[in-house]
């Protein structure tokens, strides 16, 4: 994977009072010490200079050290000839399956447009016999179901060697199934745990969608009320007694699976990393996501994923 020099965004963020996390989207740092070779007169000169700097000397050396030999992993898009020309995603902004697809598109720098579907009327997908999201239109071909969408896109853009290295029984496949069969089912009971969190979630949905004023009001309040009750049914269906405990347990299970690696894929994310990151991304800065990061060990991995996935490749309308 291509490596590019990084800039000391985190130091700048700290000095300006800006959250370092906001810069993590583009930058993951590998700290190195400052190594200086010094002999003779140069050493004496530096000692005199350091004595003048006083308490500023250590801080200056620390910043200089941070600037040297830092690198950031950069996502590398597929060759232009394999990229689809027209990609449109029909989605709900907070849908974990939709966000799983977006994580894949963003990581591989595949440009895409988004159509936000009204979760009550679904008027934007009336034309489709398949009435769920995500729906991805790729050069006129309709793809349904997040895992199927990702598998088909992978086949289109990745080399045959990469495809052949993936078997149905490998670690990546196991954890992709875990995301679909377990992780996503603990999210809704957490997002819609109570009325305030349900309203918080739908505020996020309506602020990112293309809704009229009246649609925003109806979607926010009717949707929040509906999903609050749906989440209670999901708790019963999946035998969840304490939704936060279930979320924390899932996060810790994932960190254990990493087994000390930066990503499940090793030095760079694989499809399982992208799946976990994708389904967690819409909750990360909601109350449930903040609690998850505060009470589990998943925060460092999540920050690395934010950095390597980078800015969305979404085409703004």
XYZ file of C-alpha atoms in Angstrom:
317
model
C 0.000 0.000 0.000
C 1.246 3.479 -0.869
C 2.684 5.550 1.977
C 2.726 9.313 2.058
C 4.366 11.749 4.506
C 2.110 12.978 7.302
C 1.831 16.425 8.858
C 1.696 17.149 12.564
C -2.051 17.719 12.657
C -2.448 16.391 16.173
C 0.100 18.808 17.602
C -1.609 21.667 15.774
C -4.975 20.504 17.021
C -3.736 20.477 20.593
C -2.262 23.984 20.379
C -5.400 25.420 18.788
C -7.895 23.646 20.997
C -9.223 21.517 18.171
C -10.065 17.866 18.836
C -7.346 15.582 17.478
C -10.014 13.067 16.541
C -11.259 15.411 13.831
C -7.886 15.147 12.131
C -7.697 11.377 12.516
C -9.848 10.918 9.392
C -6.743 11.478 7.291
C -3.843 10.910 9.623
C -2.551 7.961 11.694
C 0.783 8.595 13.309
C 3.756 6.325 14.003
C 5.777 8.131 16.642
C 9.557 7.943 16.424
C 12.239 9.353 18.704
C 14.575 12.105 17.626
C 18.085 10.690 17.104
C 20.923 13.206 17.122
C 24.604 12.462 16.622
C 26.764 14.988 18.439
C 30.529 15.318 19.069
C 33.107 17.956 19.905
C 32.343 21.625 19.399
C 28.903 20.986 18.006
C 27.987 19.310 21.302
C 29.254 22.271 23.353
C 27.437 24.735 21.137
C 24.204 22.798 21.471
C 24.574 22.697 25.288
C 24.885 26.490 25.415
C 21.920 26.860 23.066
C 19.828 24.479 25.147
C 20.596 26.377 28.332
C 19.227 29.534 26.702
C 16.067 27.765 25.606
C 15.517 26.436 29.117
C 12.169 24.656 29.499
C 11.349 25.143 25.813
C 14.137 22.840 24.664
C 12.453 19.542 25.510
C 9.177 20.595 23.956
C 10.950 21.730 20.784
C 12.822 18.443 20.479
C 9.599 16.518 21.043
C 7.826 18.357 18.233
C 10.810 17.939 15.931
C 10.930 14.241 16.735
C 7.269 13.884 15.926
C 7.884 15.470 12.539
C 10.667 13.059 11.562
C 9.954 9.759 9.860
C 6.204 9.883 10.387
C 4.121 8.078 7.818
C 0.448 7.487 7.277
C -1.155 4.612 5.458
C -3.084 5.967 2.504
C -5.990 4.183 0.914
C -5.216 3.277 -2.655
C -8.038 3.260 -5.202
C -8.292 0.496 -7.802
C -7.060 1.169 -11.335
C -9.373 3.601 -13.172
C -10.248 0.999 -15.794
C -12.002 -1.233 -13.239
C -13.928 1.508 -11.461
C -17.681 1.630 -12.163
C -18.787 4.809 -13.908
C -22.096 5.468 -12.147
C -22.844 4.332 -8.592
C -25.979 5.349 -6.677
C -26.739 4.191 -3.132
C -30.301 4.184 -1.833
C -30.012 4.272 1.929
C -31.093 5.298 5.401
C -28.370 7.426 6.949
C -28.263 5.452 10.202
C -28.747 1.997 8.661
C -25.789 -0.224 9.665
C -25.993 -2.290 6.469
C -25.950 0.861 4.330
C -22.958 2.161 6.241
C -21.178 -1.142 5.721
C -21.468 -0.592 1.962
C -20.305 3.021 2.312
C -17.230 1.964 4.278
C -16.234 -0.283 1.361
C -16.879 2.447 -1.219
C -14.974 5.034 0.827
C -11.965 2.814 1.481
C -11.581 1.928 -2.182
C -12.293 5.504 -3.290
C -15.252 4.553 -5.474
C -17.287 7.707 -6.184
C -20.986 7.317 -5.410
C -24.152 9.353 -5.105
C -26.614 8.935 -2.255
C -30.399 8.968 -2.315
C -31.812 9.200 1.204
C -34.946 7.090 1.458
C -37.854 8.290 3.563
C -38.186 5.459 6.114
C -41.940 5.979 6.418
C -43.106 6.350 2.815
C -40.130 4.780 0.972
C -41.196 6.860 -2.015
C -37.627 6.980 -3.349
C -37.607 3.217 -3.999
C -41.190 2.744 -5.193
C -39.743 1.729 -8.551
C -38.023 -1.327 -7.025
C -39.608 -4.670 -6.248
C -36.988 -5.023 -3.531
C -38.200 -2.684 -0.792
C -35.253 -2.761 1.596
C -32.061 -0.742 1.799
C -29.297 -0.683 0.833
C -29.921 -0.800 -2.885
C -26.880 -0.034 -5.000
C -27.185 0.823 -8.678
C -23.883 0.150 -10.443
C -23.802 1.252 -14.079
C -27.516 0.488 -14.340
C -27.357 -2.885 -12.542
C -29.325 -3.213 -9.306
C -27.513 -4.875 -6.390
C -29.323 -5.773 -3.158
C -28.163 -6.916 0.301
C -25.013 -5.374 1.784
C -22.838 -8.501 1.824
C -23.837 -9.452 -1.726
C -23.162 -5.888 -2.873
C -19.669 -5.916 -1.343
C -18.826 -9.346 -2.764
C -19.861 -8.297 -6.272
C -17.964 -5.019 -6.072
C -14.904 -6.828 -4.754
C -15.062 -9.184 -7.724
C -15.216 -6.192 -10.072
C -12.348 -4.168 -8.645
C -9.884 -6.516 -6.932
C -7.225 -8.576 -8.665
C -7.737 -12.297 -9.247
C -4.814 -13.041 -6.912
C -6.523 -11.189 -4.075
C -9.817 -12.953 -4.735
C -8.180 -16.374 -4.869
C -6.562 -15.770 -1.469
C -9.967 -15.605 0.223
C -11.721 -18.853 1.116
C -15.175 -19.447 2.540
C -13.719 -20.718 5.802
C -11.100 -18.097 6.529
C -10.990 -15.640 9.417
C -12.251 -12.735 7.341
C -15.391 -14.611 6.277
C -16.060 -15.773 9.839
C -16.040 -12.258 11.201
C -18.046 -10.795 8.318
C -20.751 -13.305 9.214
C -20.445 -12.319 12.878
C -21.173 -8.729 11.907
C -24.339 -9.708 10.019
C -25.547 -12.337 12.465
C -24.672 -10.737 15.776
C -23.173 -7.249 15.902
C -25.911 -5.480 13.941
C -28.586 -6.975 16.190
C -27.229 -5.278 19.307
C -27.154 -1.847 17.670
C -30.855 -0.950 17.354
C -31.666 -1.716 21.009
C -28.827 0.674 21.912
C -29.588 3.421 19.406
C -33.273 3.456 20.393
C -32.765 2.468 24.041
C -34.992 5.270 25.332
C -36.986 8.143 23.866
C -34.155 10.683 24.118
C -31.680 8.413 22.324
C -34.285 7.512 19.697
C -34.878 11.219 19.027
C -31.115 11.825 18.925
C -30.771 9.131 16.269
C -33.591 10.488 14.110
C -32.261 14.013 14.459
C -29.069 12.643 12.902
C -31.052 10.873 10.167
C -33.186 13.858 9.186
C -30.299 16.328 9.300
C -28.452 14.221 6.706
C -31.405 13.429 4.463
C -33.117 15.396 1.711
C -36.380 15.990 3.540
C -38.809 18.878 3.520
C -39.527 20.616 6.819
C -42.751 18.683 7.383
C -41.085 15.402 6.393
C -38.310 16.041 8.902
C -40.832 16.561 11.677
C -42.892 13.485 10.805
C -39.867 11.248 10.233
C -38.125 12.395 13.413
C -41.023 11.888 15.818
C -42.986 9.096 14.150
C -39.814 7.241 13.241
C -38.311 7.601 16.709
C -41.519 6.341 18.337
C -41.785 3.394 15.954
C -38.154 2.359 16.353
C -38.322 2.666 20.126
C -40.947 -0.089 20.162
C -39.194 -2.088 17.430
C -36.015 -2.082 19.521
C -37.894 -3.585 22.454
C -39.072 -6.432 20.221
C -35.524 -6.949 18.972
C -34.280 -7.256 22.548
C -36.732 -10.094 23.101
C -35.996 -11.736 19.763
C -32.247 -11.862 20.352
C -32.429 -12.490 24.119
C -30.798 -9.202 25.033
C -31.444 -8.247 28.654
C -29.001 -5.328 28.969
C -28.411 -3.597 25.642
C -25.333 -1.638 26.755
C -23.720 -4.736 28.232
C -24.371 -6.576 24.953
C -22.761 -3.728 22.986
C -19.714 -3.643 25.243
C -19.347 -7.415 25.035
C -19.479 -7.296 21.229
C -16.840 -4.550 21.140
C -14.543 -6.515 23.434
C -15.087 -9.678 21.381
C -13.887 -7.823 18.297
C -10.811 -6.428 20.052
C -9.951 -9.943 21.250
C -10.225 -11.162 17.645
C -7.600 -8.615 16.589
C -5.157 -10.387 18.907
C -2.785 -7.428 19.071
C -2.896 -6.665 15.331
C -3.621 -3.184 14.022
C -6.414 -4.638 11.894
C -7.905 -8.087 11.469
C -6.274 -7.962 8.033
C -2.884 -7.295 9.621
C -1.185 -4.079 8.530
C -4.247 -2.919 6.613
C -7.991 -3.531 6.896
C -9.753 -6.461 5.291
C -13.464 -6.761 4.543
C -14.250 -7.769 8.126
C -12.557 -4.613 9.450
C -14.565 -2.541 6.986
C -17.791 -4.302 7.971
C -17.327 -3.714 11.705
C -16.246 -0.119 11.132
C -19.134 0.498 8.758
C -21.890 -0.685 11.080
C -20.398 1.195 14.045
C -19.775 4.451 12.190
C -23.353 5.837 12.411
C -23.443 5.352 16.206
C -19.886 6.457 17.026
C -20.824 10.000 18.027
C -24.263 9.206 19.381
C -24.675 8.507 23.101
C -24.404 4.753 22.570
C -21.177 5.030 20.585
C -19.575 7.388 23.062
C -20.425 4.974 25.872
C -18.980 2.082 23.856
C -15.633 3.821 23.350
C -15.516 4.967 26.974
C -16.187 1.521 28.444
C -14.318 -0.803 26.060
C -10.938 -1.106 24.322
C -12.281 -0.540 20.800
C -11.415 3.165 20.564
C -7.839 2.816 19.273
C -8.822 0.404 16.500
C -11.747 2.636 15.538
C -9.470 5.687 15.291
C -7.063 3.745 13.062
C -9.985 2.793 10.828
C -11.187 6.394 10.627
C -7.706 7.360 9.519
C -7.195 4.707 6.868
C -10.727 4.846 5.416
C -10.358 8.595 5.149
C -12.781 11.073 3.670
C -15.973 9.747 2.066
C -15.816 9.302 -1.706
C -19.468 10.371 -1.893
C -20.300 12.839 -4.650
C -22.154 15.784 -3.208
C -25.325 16.705 -5.094
